[in-house]
Amino acid sequence: MRGELHPQHSLPPRVVFVAAEQGVLVGLIAGHLTRRFGCDGELEWLDVIPERRRTGIAGALLRTLARWFQAHGAKRICVDVDPRNTPARAFYRKHSAEDLNPHWLVWPDITALVRFTTADRILACLKGIATGDAVGKQTETLSQEEVLQWFPSGIHGFEGPPGSVIPRYVGNAKHEWRIGETTDDTERTIAVARAIITDRNVSHVSIGRELLRCKKCVHPGLKSLWEFHEAADPTRIATSHDGCGAAIRVAPVGIFYTSHRFDDLLTGAREAAMSTHGGSHAIAAAAATAAAVSAAIDEPSPRQVLEVAEYAAAESERRWPGPTAPAFAKAVHAVHDYLERLPALRPADIAASCLPNQPMTIVPLALGLATVMQSAQEAILIAANIGADSDSVASIAGGILGAMYPTTVNPDWYGVVETINDHDLVAIANELAPLRH
């Protein structure tokens, strides 16, 4: 891990996972990316203390490393095993490894060991949304310069004791936001989920009824929500507002419909949007997000997720045009291409070119991060360190990447979120999963 040893043909990304029981180390596994034997990765070391062998620890460690390889796009994995080490060779063969030569075994596709269920991906999507929302809230509305003023070392997770007031919100007249607290982004996502669970359908009236129960961020400064709550009418259909408020709550629509039910996804996204957002760009953003979530659960490549999102945005703008020429799908494509060309994803560079402070950059940036990165945790941190509408970007990107790479949602962050908010996302995911069709 210190980079003092470099196995032949190894590449820099490497990792060590440990197994511990009551603070005592009982096993470890190490691996890295490689070009050896035309493979993508190499299992460098696996060991479990003798008295804890044959208890499932080695298998759990192997699956954990396999998920790390999966998150790094590595499938073909090799391991060097002494021909005389019969127990080790039997263990690897039991877990689908094949003989490569007298010393080496290989997994043609190690990700077969860690196939996630649809329910796993749905839960990870919801966890990614909530953790992204809470981590991103710490820097919402701040400029790049202000992010560094408040957090000189940047955001690395929750910056302070969970449950305490975020320093910049101490004395805030509207609300003293706490570290680990989620915003209206998560509250309204859960509202849409509840409406779908109740109706087994996507209806703007039922969604409107659930949205009226939401309390966060209802003030005159946020016109889309304020007008809806002032009207107090669940049947209301908005005729304006092009912000991202619909896109941030639409994930349950993507969970409910599989990606091949394209017309239902588009209509469902509009149904989830129309209570508060009637602008063409807002509906296109919702359609693109719902389609991306749905595709992510169906396990396509990142490129396919992007293409589905772009197509959904373009088709939404065609069906429900606004007063200006269609532009949202092009914005999604442009932001993705910009991010893909960057030699490294640095918050300052991203903020300089596509600061998420208006409708044509917020959701496109979230979709861009979700399709060029392979970790919900890392995308959330990038968004939080950019600032502006950081919680929306982190929430959307975190949800999509959570669905694609479930193990990349930080479990410690989610533990904080659940403790502070008591959302019980596990129960919501368990009710949504059987409804997906």
Coordinates of C-alpha atoms in Angstrom, one line a residue:
M1 CA 0.0 0.0 0.0
R2 CA 3.0 2.3 0.5
G3 CA 4.0 1.6 -3.1
E4 CA 7.4 0.1 -2.1
L5 CA 6.7 -3.2 -3.9
H6 CA 5.6 -3.5 -7.5
P7 CA 4.7 -6.9 -8.8
Q8 CA 5.4 -7.5 -12.4
H9 CA 3.1 -5.6 -14.8
S10 CA 1.1 -4.1 -11.8
L11 CA -0.7 -0.8 -12.1
P12 CA -1.1 1.8 -9.3
P13 CA -4.7 1.1 -8.1
R14 CA -4.4 -1.4 -5.2
V15 CA -6.3 -2.2 -2.1
V16 CA -6.2 -4.3 1.1
F17 CA -9.3 -5.4 2.9
V18 CA -9.2 -6.9 6.4
A19 CA -11.6 -9.0 8.4
A20 CA -11.9 -8.3 12.1
E21 CA -13.9 -9.8 15.0
Q22 CA -14.3 -7.5 18.0
G23 CA -11.3 -5.5 16.9
V24 CA -9.0 -8.5 16.4
L25 CA -7.6 -9.0 12.9
V26 CA -8.5 -12.5 11.6
G27 CA -7.9 -12.2 7.8
L28 CA -6.9 -10.0 4.9
I29 CA -6.9 -9.9 1.2
A30 CA -4.9 -7.7 -1.2
G31 CA -5.2 -7.0 -4.9
H32 CA -4.3 -4.6 -7.6
L33 CA -4.9 -3.8 -11.3
T34 CA -2.4 -5.4 -13.7
R35 CA -1.5 -6.2 -17.3
R36 CA 0.0 -9.6 -16.4
F37 CA -1.2 -12.5 -18.7
G38 CA -3.6 -10.1 -20.4
C39 CA -5.6 -9.8 -17.1
D40 CA -7.2 -6.7 -15.6
G41 CA -6.3 -7.5 -12.0
E42 CA -4.4 -9.7 -9.7
L43 CA -5.2 -11.2 -6.3
E44 CA -1.9 -10.7 -4.6
W45 CA -2.6 -12.2 -1.1
L46 CA -5.3 -13.9 0.9
D47 CA -4.9 -15.2 4.4
V48 CA -7.0 -16.1 7.4
I49 CA -5.7 -17.1 10.8
P50 CA -5.7 -20.9 11.2
E51 CA -8.3 -21.1 13.9
R52 CA -10.8 -19.2 11.9
R53 CA -10.4 -21.0 8.6
R54 CA -13.3 -22.9 7.0
T55 CA -15.8 -20.4 8.6
G56 CA -16.6 -18.4 5.4
I57 CA -14.2 -15.5 6.1
A58 CA -12.0 -16.2 3.0
G59 CA -15.0 -16.4 0.8
A60 CA -16.4 -13.1 2.1
L61 CA -13.0 -11.5 1.6
L62 CA -12.8 -12.8 -1.9
R63 CA -16.2 -11.4 -2.8
T64 CA -15.3 -8.0 -1.2
L65 CA -12.2 -7.8 -3.4
A66 CA -14.2 -8.9 -6.4
R67 CA -16.5 -6.0 -5.9
W68 CA -13.5 -3.7 -5.8
F69 CA -12.4 -5.1 -9.1
Q70 CA -15.9 -4.7 -10.5
A71 CA -15.9 -1.0 -9.4
H72 CA -12.7 -0.5 -11.3
G73 CA -13.9 -2.2 -14.5
A74 CA -11.7 -5.2 -14.0
K75 CA -13.1 -8.7 -14.9
R76 CA -10.2 -11.0 -15.8
I77 CA -8.3 -11.7 -12.6
C78 CA -5.3 -13.9 -12.0
V79 CA -3.8 -15.4 -8.8
D80 CA -0.4 -17.1 -8.3
V81 CA -0.7 -20.3 -6.2
D82 CA 2.0 -22.8 -5.4
P83 CA 1.2 -26.1 -7.2
R84 CA 1.8 -27.9 -3.9
N85 CA -0.7 -25.7 -2.0
T86 CA -3.6 -28.1 -2.6
P87 CA -6.1 -26.4 -0.1
A88 CA -5.6 -23.0 -1.7
R89 CA -6.0 -24.3 -5.2
A90 CA -9.2 -26.2 -4.2
F91 CA -10.6 -23.0 -2.6
Y92 CA -10.1 -20.9 -5.7
R93 CA -11.5 -23.6 -8.0
K94 CA -14.5 -23.8 -5.7
H95 CA -15.0 -20.1 -6.3
S96 CA -14.9 -20.5 -10.2
A97 CA -11.2 -19.9 -10.9
E98 CA -9.7 -21.9 -13.8
D99 CA -6.2 -23.2 -14.4
L100 CA -4.0 -20.9 -16.5
N101 CA -0.7 -22.7 -16.1
P102 CA 1.0 -24.8 -13.4
H103 CA 1.4 -21.8 -11.0
W104 CA -1.5 -19.5 -12.0
L105 CA -5.3 -19.6 -11.9
V106 CA -7.6 -17.1 -13.5
W107 CA -11.2 -15.9 -13.3
P108 CA -12.4 -15.0 -16.8
D109 CA -15.0 -12.8 -15.1
I110 CA -14.7 -12.4 -11.3
T111 CA -17.7 -10.2 -11.2
A112 CA -19.8 -13.4 -11.5
L113 CA -19.0 -13.9 -7.8
V114 CA -20.7 -10.7 -6.8
R115 CA -23.8 -10.3 -9.0
F116 CA -26.1 -7.9 -7.2
T117 CA -29.8 -8.5 -7.1
T118 CA -32.3 -5.9 -8.3
A119 CA -33.2 -5.3 -4.6
D120 CA -29.6 -4.7 -3.8
R121 CA -29.3 -2.0 -6.5
I122 CA -32.6 -0.3 -5.5
L123 CA -31.5 0.0 -1.9
A124 CA -28.1 1.3 -2.8
C125 CA -29.7 3.8 -5.1
L126 CA -31.8 5.2 -2.2
K127 CA -28.8 5.1 0.1
G128 CA -26.7 7.0 -2.5
I129 CA -29.4 9.7 -2.8
A130 CA -29.7 10.2 0.9
T131 CA -26.0 10.2 1.6
G132 CA -25.3 12.5 -1.3
D133 CA -28.0 14.9 -0.1
A134 CA -26.6 15.1 3.4
V135 CA -22.9 15.3 2.5
G136 CA -23.6 17.8 -0.2
K137 CA -25.8 20.0 2.0
Q138 CA -22.7 21.2 3.9
T139 CA -21.6 23.3 0.9
E140 CA -24.9 24.1 -0.9
T141 CA -25.0 27.6 -2.4
L142 CA -21.3 28.2 -1.7
S143 CA -18.9 29.4 -4.4
Q144 CA -15.6 27.5 -4.8
E145 CA -13.8 30.1 -2.8
E146 CA -16.4 30.0 0.0
V147 CA -16.2 26.2 0.1
L148 CA -12.5 26.5 0.9
Q149 CA -13.1 29.3 3.4
W150 CA -15.5 27.2 5.4
F151 CA -13.6 23.9 4.8
P152 CA -9.9 24.7 4.2
S153 CA -9.1 21.0 3.8
G154 CA -12.1 20.4 1.6
I155 CA -15.0 18.0 2.3
H156 CA -14.1 14.4 3.1
G157 CA -17.4 13.2 4.5
F158 CA -19.3 14.7 7.4
E159 CA -17.1 17.6 8.7
G160 CA -18.0 17.6 12.4
P161 CA -20.0 15.6 15.0
P162 CA -23.1 14.1 13.5
G163 CA -26.3 15.8 14.6
S164 CA -24.5 19.1 15.5
V165 CA -25.5 22.2 13.5
I166 CA -23.4 22.8 10.4
P167 CA -21.3 25.8 11.4
R168 CA -22.4 28.0 8.5
Y169 CA -26.0 27.4 9.4
V170 CA -25.7 28.4 13.1
G171 CA -28.4 31.0 13.7
N172 CA -30.0 30.6 10.3
A173 CA -33.5 32.0 10.4
K174 CA -35.0 29.4 8.1
H175 CA -33.4 26.3 9.5
E176 CA -30.3 25.3 11.4
W177 CA -29.3 22.3 9.2
R178 CA -27.5 19.6 11.1
I179 CA -24.5 17.4 10.0
G180 CA -26.0 14.3 8.5
E181 CA -29.5 15.8 8.0
T182 CA -31.1 15.3 4.6
T183 CA -33.0 18.0 2.8
D184 CA -36.2 18.2 0.7
D185 CA -34.4 16.2 -2.0
T186 CA -34.6 13.0 0.1
E187 CA -37.9 14.0 1.7
R188 CA -39.6 14.3 -1.6
T189 CA -38.0 11.3 -3.1
I190 CA -39.5 9.3 -0.3
A191 CA -42.8 11.0 -0.9
V192 CA -42.8 9.8 -4.5
A193 CA -41.9 6.3 -3.4
R194 CA -44.7 6.2 -0.9
A195 CA -47.2 7.3 -3.6
I196 CA -46.0 4.6 -5.9
I197 CA -46.1 1.9 -3.2
T198 CA -49.7 2.9 -2.3
D199 CA -51.0 3.1 -5.8
R200 CA -48.8 0.6 -7.6
N201 CA -48.8 3.3 -10.3
V202 CA -47.3 6.7 -11.0
S203 CA -50.1 9.3 -10.6
H204 CA -49.4 13.1 -10.1
V205 CA -52.5 13.3 -7.8
S206 CA -51.2 10.7 -5.4
I207 CA -47.7 12.2 -5.6
G208 CA -49.1 15.6 -5.0
R209 CA -50.9 14.3 -1.9
E210 CA -47.7 12.9 -0.5
L211 CA -45.7 16.0 -1.5
L212 CA -48.1 18.2 0.5
R213 CA -47.0 16.3 3.6
C214 CA -43.4 17.4 3.1
K215 CA -42.2 20.3 5.3
K216 CA -38.6 21.1 4.4
C217 CA -37.7 24.1 2.2
V218 CA -41.3 25.4 2.0
H219 CA -40.7 29.1 1.9
P220 CA -41.3 32.0 -0.5
G221 CA -37.6 31.9 -1.7
L222 CA -38.3 28.6 -3.4
K223 CA -41.2 29.5 -5.6
S224 CA -41.9 26.1 -7.1
L225 CA -42.6 24.5 -3.7
W226 CA -44.1 27.6 -2.1
E227 CA -46.7 28.0 -4.8
F228 CA -47.7 24.3 -4.6
H229 CA -48.0 24.3 -0.9
E230 CA -49.9 27.6 -0.8
A231 CA -52.4 26.2 -3.3
A232 CA -52.7 23.0 -1.1
D233 CA -54.2 21.2 -4.1
P234 CA -52.8 17.7 -4.9
T235 CA -54.4 17.9 -8.4
R236 CA -52.5 21.1 -9.3
I237 CA -50.5 21.1 -12.5
A238 CA -47.7 23.6 -12.7
T239 CA -47.2 25.5 -15.9
S240 CA -43.8 27.0 -15.2
H241 CA -40.6 26.5 -13.3
D242 CA -37.6 24.9 -14.9
G243 CA -35.4 24.1 -11.9
C244 CA -34.1 20.6 -10.9
G245 CA -36.7 20.1 -8.1
A246 CA -38.5 17.4 -10.1
A247 CA -35.3 15.6 -11.2
I248 CA -34.1 15.2 -7.6
R249 CA -37.2 13.3 -6.5
V250 CA -37.9 11.2 -9.6
A251 CA -35.7 8.1 -8.8
P252 CA -38.6 6.0 -7.6
V253 CA -40.1 6.3 -11.1
G254 CA -36.9 4.8 -12.5
I255 CA -37.0 2.1 -9.8
F256 CA -40.7 1.3 -10.6
Y257 CA -40.2 0.9 -14.4
T258 CA -37.6 -1.2 -16.1
S259 CA -35.6 0.7 -18.8
H260 CA -37.3 -1.0 -21.7
R261 CA -40.6 0.6 -20.7
F262 CA -39.5 3.9 -22.1
D263 CA -42.9 5.5 -22.7
D264 CA -43.9 4.7 -19.1
L265 CA -40.6 6.2 -17.8
L266 CA -41.2 9.4 -19.7
T267 CA -44.9 9.7 -18.7
G268 CA -44.0 8.8 -15.1
A269 CA -41.3 11.4 -14.9
R270 CA -43.7 14.0 -16.0
E271 CA -46.4 12.8 -13.6
A272 CA -43.8 13.1 -10.7
A273 CA -42.8 16.6 -11.9
M274 CA -46.0 18.4 -12.7
S275 CA -47.2 19.2 -9.2
T276 CA -44.4 21.8 -8.9
H277 CA -42.5 22.0 -12.2
G278 CA -44.1 22.5 -15.6
G279 CA -41.1 23.8 -17.6
S280 CA -39.8 21.8 -20.6
H281 CA -36.3 21.7 -19.2
A282 CA -37.5 20.6 -15.8
I283 CA -39.5 17.7 -17.2
A284 CA -36.6 16.8 -19.5
A285 CA -34.3 16.7 -16.5
A286 CA -36.7 14.5 -14.6
A287 CA -37.1 12.2 -17.6
A288 CA -33.3 11.9 -18.1
T289 CA -32.8 11.1 -14.4
A290 CA -35.6 8.5 -14.1
A291 CA -34.3 6.8 -17.3
A292 CA -30.7 6.8 -16.0
V293 CA -31.7 5.3 -12.6
S294 CA -33.8 2.6 -14.4
A295 CA -30.9 1.8 -16.8
A296 CA -28.4 1.7 -13.9
I297 CA -30.5 -0.9 -12.1
D298 CA -30.6 -3.0 -15.3
E299 CA -26.8 -3.2 -15.3
P300 CA -25.8 -1.7 -18.7
S301 CA -22.4 0.1 -19.3
P302 CA -21.9 3.7 -18.2
R303 CA -22.1 4.7 -21.9
Q304 CA -25.5 3.0 -22.3
V305 CA -26.8 4.8 -19.2
L306 CA -25.7 8.1 -20.7
E307 CA -27.3 7.3 -24.0
V308 CA -30.6 6.4 -22.4
A309 CA -30.6 9.6 -20.4
E310 CA -29.8 11.7 -23.4
Y311 CA -32.5 10.0 -25.4
A312 CA -35.1 10.5 -22.6
A313 CA -34.3 14.2 -22.4
A314 CA -34.5 14.7 -26.2
E315 CA -37.8 12.8 -26.4
S316 CA -39.3 14.6 -23.4
E317 CA -38.4 18.0 -25.0
R318 CA -40.0 16.8 -28.3
R319 CA -43.2 15.7 -26.6
W320 CA -43.6 18.6 -24.2
P321 CA -41.8 21.5 -25.9
G322 CA -41.2 24.8 -24.3
P323 CA -40.9 28.3 -25.7
T324 CA -37.2 27.9 -26.6
A325 CA -35.5 25.4 -28.8
P326 CA -34.7 22.0 -27.3
A327 CA -31.3 22.2 -25.5
F328 CA -31.3 19.9 -22.4
A329 CA -30.1 16.7 -24.1
K330 CA -27.3 18.6 -25.8
A331 CA -26.3 20.0 -22.4
V332 CA -26.1 16.5 -20.9
H333 CA -23.9 15.4 -23.8
A334 CA -21.7 18.5 -23.7
V335 CA -21.0 18.3 -19.9
H336 CA -20.3 14.5 -20.1
D337 CA -17.8 15.1 -22.9
Y338 CA -16.1 17.9 -21.0
L339 CA -15.7 15.7 -17.9
E340 CA -14.4 12.8 -20.0
R341 CA -11.7 14.9 -21.5
L342 CA -10.3 16.1 -18.2
P343 CA -7.1 14.4 -17.2
A344 CA -8.3 14.4 -13.6
L345 CA -11.6 15.4 -12.0
R346 CA -10.8 18.4 -9.8
P347 CA -13.6 20.4 -8.3
A348 CA -12.0 23.7 -9.2
D349 CA -11.7 22.8 -12.9
I350 CA -15.3 21.5 -13.0
A351 CA -16.6 24.6 -11.2
A352 CA -14.9 26.9 -13.7
S353 CA -16.7 25.4 -16.7
C354 CA -20.0 23.9 -15.5
L355 CA -20.8 25.3 -12.1
P356 CA -24.1 23.7 -11.0
N357 CA -26.0 26.9 -10.3
Q358 CA -28.7 26.8 -13.0
P359 CA -30.9 24.2 -14.7
M360 CA -28.7 23.6 -17.7
T361 CA -25.7 22.6 -15.6
I362 CA -27.1 21.0 -12.4
V363 CA -28.6 17.8 -13.7
P364 CA -26.2 17.5 -16.7
L365 CA -23.3 17.7 -14.2
A366 CA -24.9 15.0 -12.0
L367 CA -25.5 12.7 -15.0
G368 CA -21.9 13.4 -16.3
L369 CA -20.3 12.5 -13.0
A370 CA -22.5 9.4 -12.8
T371 CA -21.3 8.1 -16.2
V372 CA -17.6 9.0 -16.0
M373 CA -17.0 7.8 -12.4
Q374 CA -17.4 4.4 -10.8
S375 CA -17.9 5.3 -7.2
A376 CA -20.9 6.9 -5.5
Q377 CA -18.7 8.0 -2.6
E378 CA -16.2 9.8 -4.8
A379 CA -18.8 11.5 -7.0
I380 CA -20.5 12.8 -3.8
L381 CA -17.2 14.2 -2.6
I382 CA -16.5 15.9 -6.0
A383 CA -20.0 17.5 -5.9
A384 CA -19.7 18.6 -2.3
N385 CA -16.3 20.2 -3.0
I386 CA -17.7 22.1 -6.1
G387 CA -20.4 23.9 -4.1
A388 CA -23.4 25.7 -5.6
D389 CA -26.3 23.2 -5.9
S390 CA -24.0 20.5 -4.4
D391 CA -26.7 18.5 -2.6
S392 CA -28.7 18.0 -5.7
V393 CA -25.7 17.0 -7.8
A394 CA -24.4 14.7 -5.1
S395 CA -27.9 13.2 -4.6
I396 CA -28.6 12.4 -8.2
A397 CA -25.1 11.2 -9.0
G398 CA -24.9 9.2 -5.8
G399 CA -28.2 7.5 -6.5
I400 CA -27.3 6.4 -10.1
L401 CA -23.8 5.2 -9.1
G402 CA -25.2 3.5 -6.1
A403 CA -27.5 1.5 -8.4
M404 CA -24.5 0.7 -10.7
Y405 CA -21.9 0.0 -8.0
P406 CA -23.8 -0.8 -4.8
T407 CA -20.7 -1.3 -2.6
T408 CA -19.4 2.2 -3.4
V409 CA -22.0 3.9 -1.2
N410 CA -20.2 4.7 2.0
P411 CA -21.8 2.6 4.8
D412 CA -20.5 4.8 7.6
W413 CA -22.1 7.9 6.0
Y414 CA -25.4 6.0 5.5
G415 CA -25.3 4.9 9.2
V416 CA -25.1 8.6 10.2
V417 CA -27.9 9.5 7.8
E418 CA -30.2 6.8 9.1
T419 CA -29.4 7.7 12.7
I420 CA -30.1 11.4 12.2
N421 CA -33.2 11.1 9.9
D422 CA -34.7 7.7 10.6
H423 CA -35.8 7.3 7.0
D424 CA -35.8 3.4 7.1
L425 CA -34.8 3.2 3.4
V426 CA -34.4 -0.5 3.8
A427 CA -38.2 -0.9 4.3
I428 CA -38.9 1.5 1.4
A429 CA -36.6 -0.4 -0.9
N430 CA -38.1 -3.7 0.2
E431 CA -41.6 -2.4 -0.8
L432 CA -40.5 -0.9 -4.1
A433 CA -38.4 -3.9 -5.3
P434 CA -41.3 -6.3 -6.0
L435 CA -43.2 -3.6 -7.9
R436 CA -40.5 -3.1 -10.5
H437 CA -41.7 -4.2 -13.9

